GROMACS .gro file of C-alpha atoms in nm:
model
  350
    1MET     CA    1   1.147   0.325  -0.909
    2ILE     CA    2   1.219   0.338  -1.280
    3TYR     CA    3   1.344   0.012  -1.413
    4GLU     CA    4   1.425  -0.047  -1.774
    5ASN     CA    5   1.133   0.132  -1.948
    6VAL     CA    6   0.852   0.104  -1.672
    7GLU     CA    7   0.805   0.257  -1.350
    8LEU     CA    8   0.768   0.008  -1.068
    9HIS     CA    9   0.533   0.178  -0.813
   10ASN     CA   10   0.555   0.089  -0.430
   11VAL     CA   11   0.869  -0.094  -0.515
   12ASP     CA   12   1.202   0.041  -0.337
   13HIS     CA   13   1.439  -0.261  -0.396
   14ILE     CA   14   1.489  -0.526  -0.662
   15TYR     CA   15   1.646  -0.844  -0.582
   16ARG     CA   16   1.878  -1.018  -0.828
   17HIS     CA   17   1.965  -1.399  -0.765
   18LYS     CA   18   2.221  -1.596  -0.934
   19ASN     CA   19   2.081  -1.861  -1.189
   20ILE     CA   20   1.726  -1.722  -1.134
   21GLU     CA   21   1.548  -1.524  -1.423
   22GLY     CA   22   1.404  -1.209  -1.362
   23VAL     CA   23   1.423  -0.969  -1.070
   24LEU     CA   24   1.225  -0.987  -0.751
   25LEU     CA   25   1.034  -0.688  -0.645
   26GLY     CA   26   1.058  -0.542  -0.280
   27ARG     CA   27   0.877  -0.262  -0.139
   28ILE     CA   28   1.140  -0.149   0.080
   29PRO     CA   29   1.546  -0.136   0.069
   30GLU     CA   30   1.710  -0.457   0.156
   31SER     CA   31   1.893  -0.248   0.423
   32VAL     CA   32   1.584  -0.165   0.600
   33SER     CA   33   1.419  -0.502   0.564
   34LYS     CA   34   1.711  -0.699   0.736
   35ASN     CA   35   1.624  -0.506   1.054
   36LEU     CA   36   1.270  -0.628   1.066
   37SER     CA   37   1.118  -0.952   1.205
   38SER     CA   38   1.127  -1.253   0.981
   39ALA     CA   39   0.756  -1.213   0.912
   40GLY     CA   40   0.810  -0.845   0.824
   41GLN     CA   41   1.077  -0.916   0.594
   42MET     CA   42   0.839  -1.142   0.422
   43MET     CA   43   0.571  -0.935   0.378
   44MET     CA   44   0.791  -0.650   0.248
   45VAL     CA   45   0.830  -0.842  -0.045
   46CYS     CA   46   0.443  -0.917  -0.087
   47PRO     CA   47   0.356  -0.679  -0.356
   48SER     CA   48   0.061  -0.546  -0.186
   49GLY     CA   49  -0.014  -0.187  -0.348
   50SER     CA   50   0.265  -0.232  -0.585
   51GLU     CA   51   0.221  -0.170  -0.965
   52ILE     CA   52   0.399  -0.172  -1.295
   53ARG     CA   53   0.294   0.145  -1.494
   54PHE     CA   54   0.391   0.243  -1.840
   55VAL     CA   55   0.257   0.418  -2.148
   56SER     CA   56   0.258   0.261  -2.461
   57GLU     CA   57   0.267   0.372  -2.823
   58THR     CA   58   0.084   0.044  -2.916
   59TYR     CA   59  -0.101  -0.248  -2.795
   60PRO     CA   60  -0.106  -0.511  -2.743
   61VAL     CA   61   0.166  -0.481  -2.455
   62ARG     CA   62   0.319  -0.821  -2.360
   63LEU     CA   63   0.419  -0.833  -1.993
   64THR     CA   64   0.615  -1.142  -1.861
   65LEU     CA   65   0.607  -1.191  -1.467
   66SER     CA   66   0.647  -1.501  -1.254
   67VAL     CA   67   0.559  -1.597  -0.892
   68ASP     CA   68   0.862  -1.636  -0.689
   69LYS     CA   69   0.950  -2.002  -0.537
   70ILE     CA   70   0.983  -1.817  -0.181
   71SER     CA   71   0.585  -1.823  -0.211
   72GLU     CA   72   0.604  -2.191  -0.075
   73HIS     CA   73   0.655  -2.036   0.256
   74LEU     CA   74   0.320  -1.864   0.256
   75GLY     CA   75   0.152  -2.178   0.224
   76GLU     CA   76  -0.132  -2.345  -0.020
   77GLY     CA   77  -0.332  -2.150  -0.211
   78VAL     CA   78  -0.164  -1.821  -0.218
   79ILE     CA   79  -0.174  -1.650  -0.570
   80THR     CA   80  -0.094  -1.328  -0.709
   81GLU     CA   81  -0.337  -1.138  -0.960
   82ALA     CA   82  -0.256  -0.874  -1.197
   83HIS     CA   83  -0.554  -0.602  -1.232
   84VAL     CA   84  -0.509  -0.382  -1.527
   85PHE     CA   85  -0.647  -0.026  -1.519
   86PHE     CA   86  -0.582   0.274  -1.752
   87GLY     CA   87  -0.542   0.574  -1.529
   88VAL     CA   88  -0.839   0.569  -1.280
   89PHE     CA   89  -1.042   0.345  -1.522
   90GLN     CA   90  -1.079  -0.020  -1.441
   91SER     CA   91  -1.025  -0.274  -1.717
   92ARG     CA   92  -1.204  -0.621  -1.753
   93GLN     CA   93  -0.841  -0.776  -1.782
   94ARG     CA   94  -0.732  -0.984  -1.475
   95PHE     CA   95  -0.442  -1.231  -1.489
   96VAL     CA   96  -0.332  -1.503  -1.241
   97ILE     CA   97   0.075  -1.516  -1.251
   98LYS     CA   98   0.209  -1.837  -1.225
   99LYS     CA   99   0.542  -1.980  -1.079
  100ARG     CA  100   0.635  -2.031  -1.440
  101LYS     CA  101   0.685  -1.734  -1.653
  102THR     CA  102   0.335  -1.590  -1.727
  103VAL     CA  103   0.262  -1.347  -2.025
  104LEU     CA  104   0.033  -1.109  -1.964
  105ASN     CA  105  -0.122  -0.984  -2.314
  106ILE     CA  106  -0.233  -0.646  -2.209
  107LEU     CA  107  -0.508  -0.467  -2.459
  108MET     CA  108  -0.626  -0.098  -2.466
  109PRO     CA  109  -1.018  -0.098  -2.545
  110PRO     CA  110  -1.105   0.038  -2.893
  111ASP     CA  111  -1.129   0.420  -2.877
  112PHE     CA  112  -1.070   0.427  -2.515
  113ASP     CA  113  -0.799   0.693  -2.540
  114GLU     CA  114  -1.026   0.957  -2.706
  115MET     CA  115  -1.328   0.859  -2.501
  116ALA     CA  116  -1.158   0.915  -2.185
  117SER     CA  117  -1.035   1.249  -2.260
  118ARG     CA  118  -1.361   1.375  -2.285
  119VAL     CA  119  -1.451   1.251  -1.925
  120GLY     CA  120  -1.275   1.514  -1.728
  121ALA     CA  121  -0.987   1.567  -1.516
  122ALA     CA  122  -0.835   1.257  -1.320
  123PRO     CA  123  -0.538   1.213  -1.102
  124PHE     CA  124  -0.399   0.966  -1.345
  125SER     CA  125  -0.385   1.032  -1.705
  126PRO     CA  126  -0.572   0.738  -1.906
  127ARG     CA  127  -0.270   0.685  -2.120
  128VAL     CA  128  -0.088   0.509  -1.800
  129CYS     CA  129  -0.124   0.159  -1.788
  130ARG     CA  130  -0.116   0.034  -1.426
  131VAL     CA  131  -0.089  -0.324  -1.393
  132ARG     CA  132  -0.192  -0.359  -1.020
  133LEU     CA  133  -0.059  -0.649  -0.814
  134TRP     CA  134  -0.285  -0.832  -0.579
  135GLY     CA  135  -0.342  -1.187  -0.438
  136SER     CA  136  -0.534  -1.417  -0.191
  137MET     CA  137  -0.430  -1.300   0.160
  138MET     CA  138  -0.109  -1.062   0.060
  139GLY     CA  139  -0.016  -1.203  -0.274
  140ALA     CA  140   0.283  -1.407  -0.324
  141PRO     CA  141   0.624  -1.238  -0.437
  142VAL     CA  142   0.655  -1.139  -0.777
  143ARG     CA  143   0.951  -1.124  -1.038
  144PHE     CA  144   0.958  -0.905  -1.319
  145HIS     CA  145   1.102  -1.032  -1.664
  146HIS     CA  146   1.046  -0.796  -1.939
  147VAL     CA  147   0.781  -0.589  -2.127
  148GLU     CA  148   0.766  -0.582  -2.514
  149ALA     CA  149   0.539  -0.400  -2.771
  150GLU     CA  150   0.567  -0.320  -3.134
  151GLY     CA  151   0.603   0.056  -3.030
  152LYS     CA  152   0.772   0.263  -2.787
  153VAL     CA  153   0.705   0.167  -2.399
  154ARG     CA  154   0.827   0.432  -2.153
  155PRO     CA  155   0.759   0.514  -1.774
  156PRO     CA  156   0.485   0.789  -1.697
  157VAL     CA  157   0.608   1.125  -1.648
  158PRO     CA  158   0.522   1.327  -1.326
  159GLU     CA  159   0.229   1.543  -1.534
  160GLU     CA  160   0.052   1.196  -1.574
  161LEU     CA  161   0.043   1.105  -1.226
  162PRO     CA  162  -0.104   1.256  -0.913
  163ARG     CA  163   0.055   1.580  -0.789
  164ILE     CA  164   0.038   1.436  -0.423
  165ARG     CA  165   0.145   1.141  -0.251
  166TYR     CA  166   0.003   0.954   0.063
  167LEU     CA  167   0.238   0.686   0.258
  168ALA     CA  168   0.014   0.443   0.487
  169TYR     CA  169   0.189   0.218   0.751
  170GLY     CA  170  -0.008  -0.040   0.916
  171SER     CA  171  -0.085  -0.410   0.969
  172SER     CA  172  -0.250  -0.665   0.734
  173LEU     CA  173  -0.574  -0.420   0.734
  174ALA     CA  174  -0.369  -0.155   0.559
  175GLN     CA  175  -0.195  -0.414   0.351
  176GLY     CA  176  -0.528  -0.518   0.222
  177ALA     CA  177  -0.585  -0.872   0.341
  178TYR     CA  178  -0.931  -1.007   0.227
  179ALA     CA  179  -1.029  -0.703   0.024
  180SER     CA  180  -1.142  -0.847  -0.340
  181GLY     CA  181  -0.902  -0.657  -0.555
  182PRO     CA  182  -0.635  -0.371  -0.508
  183HIS     CA  183  -0.838  -0.086  -0.571
  184LEU     CA  184  -1.066  -0.181  -0.247
  185CYS     CA  185  -0.789  -0.193  -0.007
  186TYR     CA  186  -0.870   0.115   0.217
  187VAL     CA  187  -0.530   0.260   0.149
  188SER     CA  188  -0.608   0.263  -0.219
  189LEU     CA  189  -0.947   0.386  -0.185
  190THR     CA  190  -0.838   0.657   0.032
  191GLY     CA  191  -0.571   0.766  -0.224
  192GLN     CA  192  -0.830   0.768  -0.485
  193LYS     CA  193  -1.068   0.984  -0.307
  194LEU     CA  194  -0.814   1.241  -0.219
  195GLY     CA  195  -0.673   1.217  -0.575
  196ALA     CA  196  -0.328   1.085  -0.430
  197ASP     CA  197  -0.085   0.839  -0.518
  198ALA     CA  198  -0.065   0.558  -0.263
  199ILE     CA  199   0.223   0.412  -0.118
  200ASN     CA  200   0.142   0.086   0.073
  201LEU     CA  201   0.397  -0.009   0.358
  202GLY     CA  202   0.113  -0.271   0.522
  203SER     CA  203   0.279  -0.540   0.694
  204SER     CA  204   0.056  -0.847   0.797
  205CYS     CA  205   0.104  -0.984   1.126
  206SER     CA  206   0.432  -0.780   1.172
  207ALA     CA  207   0.352  -0.412   1.212
  208PHE     CA  208   0.590  -0.381   1.520
  209CYS     CA  209   0.692  -0.021   1.467
  210GLU     CA  210   1.057  -0.109   1.446
  211PRO     CA  211   1.296   0.188   1.465
  212ALA     CA  212   1.451   0.096   1.122
  213MET     CA  213   1.101   0.119   0.966
  214ALA     CA  214   1.035   0.439   1.132
  215ASP     CA  215   1.359   0.606   1.023
  216TYR     CA  216   1.296   0.473   0.671
  217ILE     CA  217   0.979   0.655   0.621
  218ALA     CA  218   1.103   0.956   0.790
  219GLY     CA  219   1.395   0.977   0.512
  220ARG     CA  220   1.167   0.920   0.231
  221LYS     CA  221   1.092   1.246   0.045
  222ASP     CA  222   0.836   1.143  -0.183
  223TRP     CA  223   0.518   1.161   0.047
  224ASN     CA  224   0.307   1.448   0.146
  225PHE     CA  225   0.104   1.302   0.413
  226ALA     CA  226   0.089   0.971   0.602
  227THR     CA  227  -0.130   0.744   0.790
  228LEU     CA  228   0.039   0.515   1.084
  229ALA     CA  229  -0.211   0.252   1.220
  230LEU     CA  230  -0.034   0.152   1.530
  231SER     CA  231  -0.101  -0.170   1.565
  232VAL     CA  232  -0.335  -0.456   1.655
  233ASN     CA  233  -0.033  -0.640   1.574
  234MET     CA  234   0.132  -0.556   1.892
  235VAL     CA  235  -0.148  -0.634   2.144
  236LYS     CA  236  -0.056  -1.003   2.217
  237SER     CA  237   0.351  -0.968   2.165
  238PHE     CA  238   0.419  -0.651   2.333
  239SER     CA  239   0.444  -0.525   2.670
  240PRO     CA  240   0.264  -0.182   2.722
  241GLU     CA  241   0.591  -0.021   2.780
  242GLU     CA  242   0.723  -0.166   2.462
  243PHE     CA  243   0.438  -0.063   2.271
  244SER     CA  244   0.470   0.295   2.405
  245GLU     CA  245   0.861   0.328   2.333
  246ARG     CA  246   0.821   0.220   1.987
  247VAL     CA  247   0.511   0.422   1.886
  248SER     CA  248   0.649   0.717   2.056
  249TYR     CA  249   0.987   0.691   1.844
  250MET     CA  250   0.778   0.618   1.519
  251ILE     CA  251   0.557   0.897   1.560
  252ASP     CA  252   0.825   1.187   1.655
  253THR     CA  253   1.064   1.052   1.408
  254VAL     CA  254   0.822   1.077   1.115
  255ALA     CA  255   0.681   1.384   1.229
  256LYS     CA  256   0.989   1.579   1.292
  257SER     CA  257   1.126   1.460   0.929
  258ASP     CA  258   0.900   1.763   0.782
  259PRO     CA  259   0.652   1.959   0.968
  260ARG     CA  260   0.516   2.039   0.653
  261ARG     CA  261   0.391   1.657   0.636
  262PRO     CA  262   0.077   1.568   0.811
  263VAL     CA  263   0.101   1.262   1.018
  264PHE     CA  264  -0.229   1.091   1.111
  265CYS     CA  265  -0.198   0.832   1.403
  266ILE     CA  266  -0.481   0.578   1.396
  267THR     CA  267  -0.600   0.372   1.711
  268ILE     CA  268  -0.670  -0.002   1.676
  269LYS     CA  269  -0.994  -0.051   1.471
  270PRO     CA  270  -1.260  -0.262   1.617
  271PHE     CA  271  -1.231  -0.630   1.622
  272ILE     CA  272  -1.267  -0.956   1.807
  273GLY     CA  273  -1.037  -0.858   2.070
  274ASP     CA  274  -1.275  -0.605   2.176
  275TYR     CA  275  -1.507  -0.894   2.294
  276VAL     CA  276  -1.278  -1.122   2.431
  277GLY     CA  277  -1.179  -1.037   2.810
  278SER     CA  278  -0.805  -1.169   2.795
  279ILE     CA  279  -0.697  -0.915   2.516
  280LYS     CA  280  -0.687  -0.547   2.596
  281PRO     CA  281  -0.704  -0.363   2.299
  282GLU     CA  282  -0.839  -0.036   2.476
  283LEU     CA  283  -0.503  -0.014   2.691
  284PHE     CA  284  -0.303  -0.010   2.378
  285ARG     CA  285  -0.539   0.257   2.246
  286ARG     CA  286  -0.494   0.488   2.538
  287LEU     CA  287  -0.122   0.440   2.523
  288LEU     CA  288  -0.133   0.558   2.174
  289ARG     CA  289  -0.345   0.844   2.251
  290GLU     CA  290  -0.108   0.947   2.504
  291ALA     CA  291   0.206   0.892   2.266
  292VAL     CA  292   0.040   1.163   2.036
  293GLY     CA  293  -0.042   1.395   2.304
  294LYS     CA  294   0.317   1.369   2.430
  295SER     CA  295   0.476   1.429   2.079
  296GLY     CA  296   0.387   1.817   2.082
  297ARG     CA  297   0.440   1.829   1.728
  298GLU     CA  298   0.175   2.045   1.534
  299ASN     CA  299   0.180   1.825   1.231
  300VAL     CA  300   0.076   1.499   1.432
  301TYR     CA  301  -0.309   1.401   1.446
  302LEU     CA  302  -0.511   1.138   1.625
  303ILE     CA  303  -0.788   0.970   1.461
  304GLU     CA  304  -0.991   0.711   1.644
  305GLY     CA  305  -0.999   0.366   1.472
  306LYS     CA  306  -1.351   0.284   1.624
  307GLU     CA  307  -1.499   0.607   1.450
  308LEU     CA  308  -1.375   0.499   1.115
  309MET     CA  309  -1.592   0.199   1.103
  310PRO     CA  310  -1.913   0.244   1.275
  311ASP     CA  311  -2.086  -0.062   1.117
  312VAL     CA  312  -1.853  -0.325   1.282
  313ALA     CA  313  -2.029  -0.636   1.196
  314ALA     CA  314  -2.077  -0.587   0.814
  315GLY     CA  315  -1.741  -0.446   0.820
  316LEU     CA  316  -1.557  -0.764   0.938
  317SER     CA  317  -1.461  -1.067   0.756
  318THR     CA  318  -1.534  -1.395   0.871
  319ASP     CA  319  -1.224  -1.413   1.120
  320LEU     CA  320  -1.353  -1.090   1.289
  321VAL     CA  321  -1.004  -0.958   1.282
  322HIS     CA  322  -0.972  -0.848   0.882
  323LEU     CA  323  -1.186  -0.623   0.689
  324GLY     CA  324  -1.440  -0.711   0.424
  325ASP     CA  325  -1.506  -0.480   0.131
  326TYR     CA  326  -1.755  -0.286   0.315
  327GLY     CA  327  -1.506  -0.230   0.593
  328MET     CA  328  -1.225  -0.101   0.375
  329ILE     CA  329  -1.525   0.135   0.205
  330GLN     CA  330  -1.619   0.262   0.533
  331ILE     CA  331  -1.280   0.335   0.676
  332ALA     CA  332  -1.157   0.528   0.353
  333GLU     CA  333  -1.473   0.746   0.352
  334ASN     CA  334  -1.442   0.804   0.719
  335LEU     CA  335  -1.077   0.886   0.702
  336VAL     CA  336  -1.117   1.105   0.401
  337ARG     CA  337  -1.365   1.286   0.588
  338LYS     CA  338  -1.157   1.350   0.895
  339MET     CA  339  -0.841   1.435   0.705
  340THR     CA  340  -0.980   1.662   0.433
  341PRO     CA  341  -0.964   1.954   0.640
  342ILE     CA  342  -0.618   1.932   0.773
  343LEU     CA  343  -0.478   1.845   0.436
  344LYS     CA  344  -0.653   2.175   0.313
  345LYS     CA  345  -0.492   2.332   0.586
  346HIS     CA  346  -0.161   2.198   0.443
  347GLU     CA  347  -0.244   2.289   0.114
  348LEU     CA  348  -0.233   1.947   0.014
  349SER     CA  349  -0.573   1.928  -0.159
  350ALA     CA  350  -0.562   1.759  -0.501
   0.00000   0.00000   0.00000
C-alpha cells in the first residue's frame, strides 16, 4: 500500500479514528477482519512483518510513529520496536515506539550507498530504507503520523524490490512470536533465502482458517507462492470434522485462485502437545494430509512440520510451543530446501 510518500508493506488497511492523531496500520482490510474471531481481529492490527519503506535523497529522515492505546488489551510489557534495514543490510539502529508520538531519527551510514553497490545483486536495492516493525510477542498496534526529510522522500519502485512475493498464513509461529527480531521469523528468513518479498498473515492463537481469510488470500493477486501452516490453534478448540471442513475449504479456495501459484500446506510442527496424552495433534496432521490428498489440485503440496524442525529441544522456546531463534532458522532452512525444486518447476526462482 502506498500512503503519502512511503510504502506500507504488509499493510492492506489504514484506520482513521476521530480525534486520534495518525492512522492505525492493519494487515488486512476491515471488511475481512470483521469476519474473524475477536482474537484474530486484534492480531491483524499487530504489525508482525509490516514495514515502512522509502527511498530518500537525504538523511536523516524523521519518521513519527506511536503505539495505539488498543495495546492495553494485550497486557503488560507488550512493546513494538522498529528495526532499520537498508535493502538486505541490517543497520544498528533500533527504536522502541511509545504511546506518545515517537520520532525515529533514521541515519544512513557514511559511504554506505557506494559500498553496498559493490557487493553484488540482492533482492532489495540498498537504497530502500526498510523500517521493520516488531515487538515482544506480536508487537503492539502502531499509528503512522508522518515522515520528514530535507530532500525528497518517495516509495520504492518495483525495480528496487524482489521480483517474487511469498504469502504465509499460520499461527503465532508464522507470526514470529519469541523470535529476537523481524528478520528471524521463519517467514522472513524463508523469503530472504528465496529472494522473495514476504507477506506475513500469521495470527497468534487465532489461525482458525476462517472462510473469509481463505477468500481474501485467494483474491489477492500480489503473491506468487504461499505456505499455509494449518494449524496448532485448532487442536483444542475445533472438532476433527470442523477442522477438516475449514482446512479443505482454505486449501481448495486458495489453490484454485491461480493454478500457477504453488500452495504448500504444512502439518503441525513439534510441540508439547506431542508429549501430552490428552492432546491429539497427530490426528490433525492426518486430517490435513487427507485434505491435501483430496484436493486433487496439481499446485498443492504437503510438507510435514516434523521434518522442518528435527532438533526439537533446541528449536522450542521455554513454553515448549513457540519457536526460539534456532527453531525459526531450522524451519526456514528446511522449508527452503523442500520448496526450491518445486518453485523452479513453476519458474519462480529469484
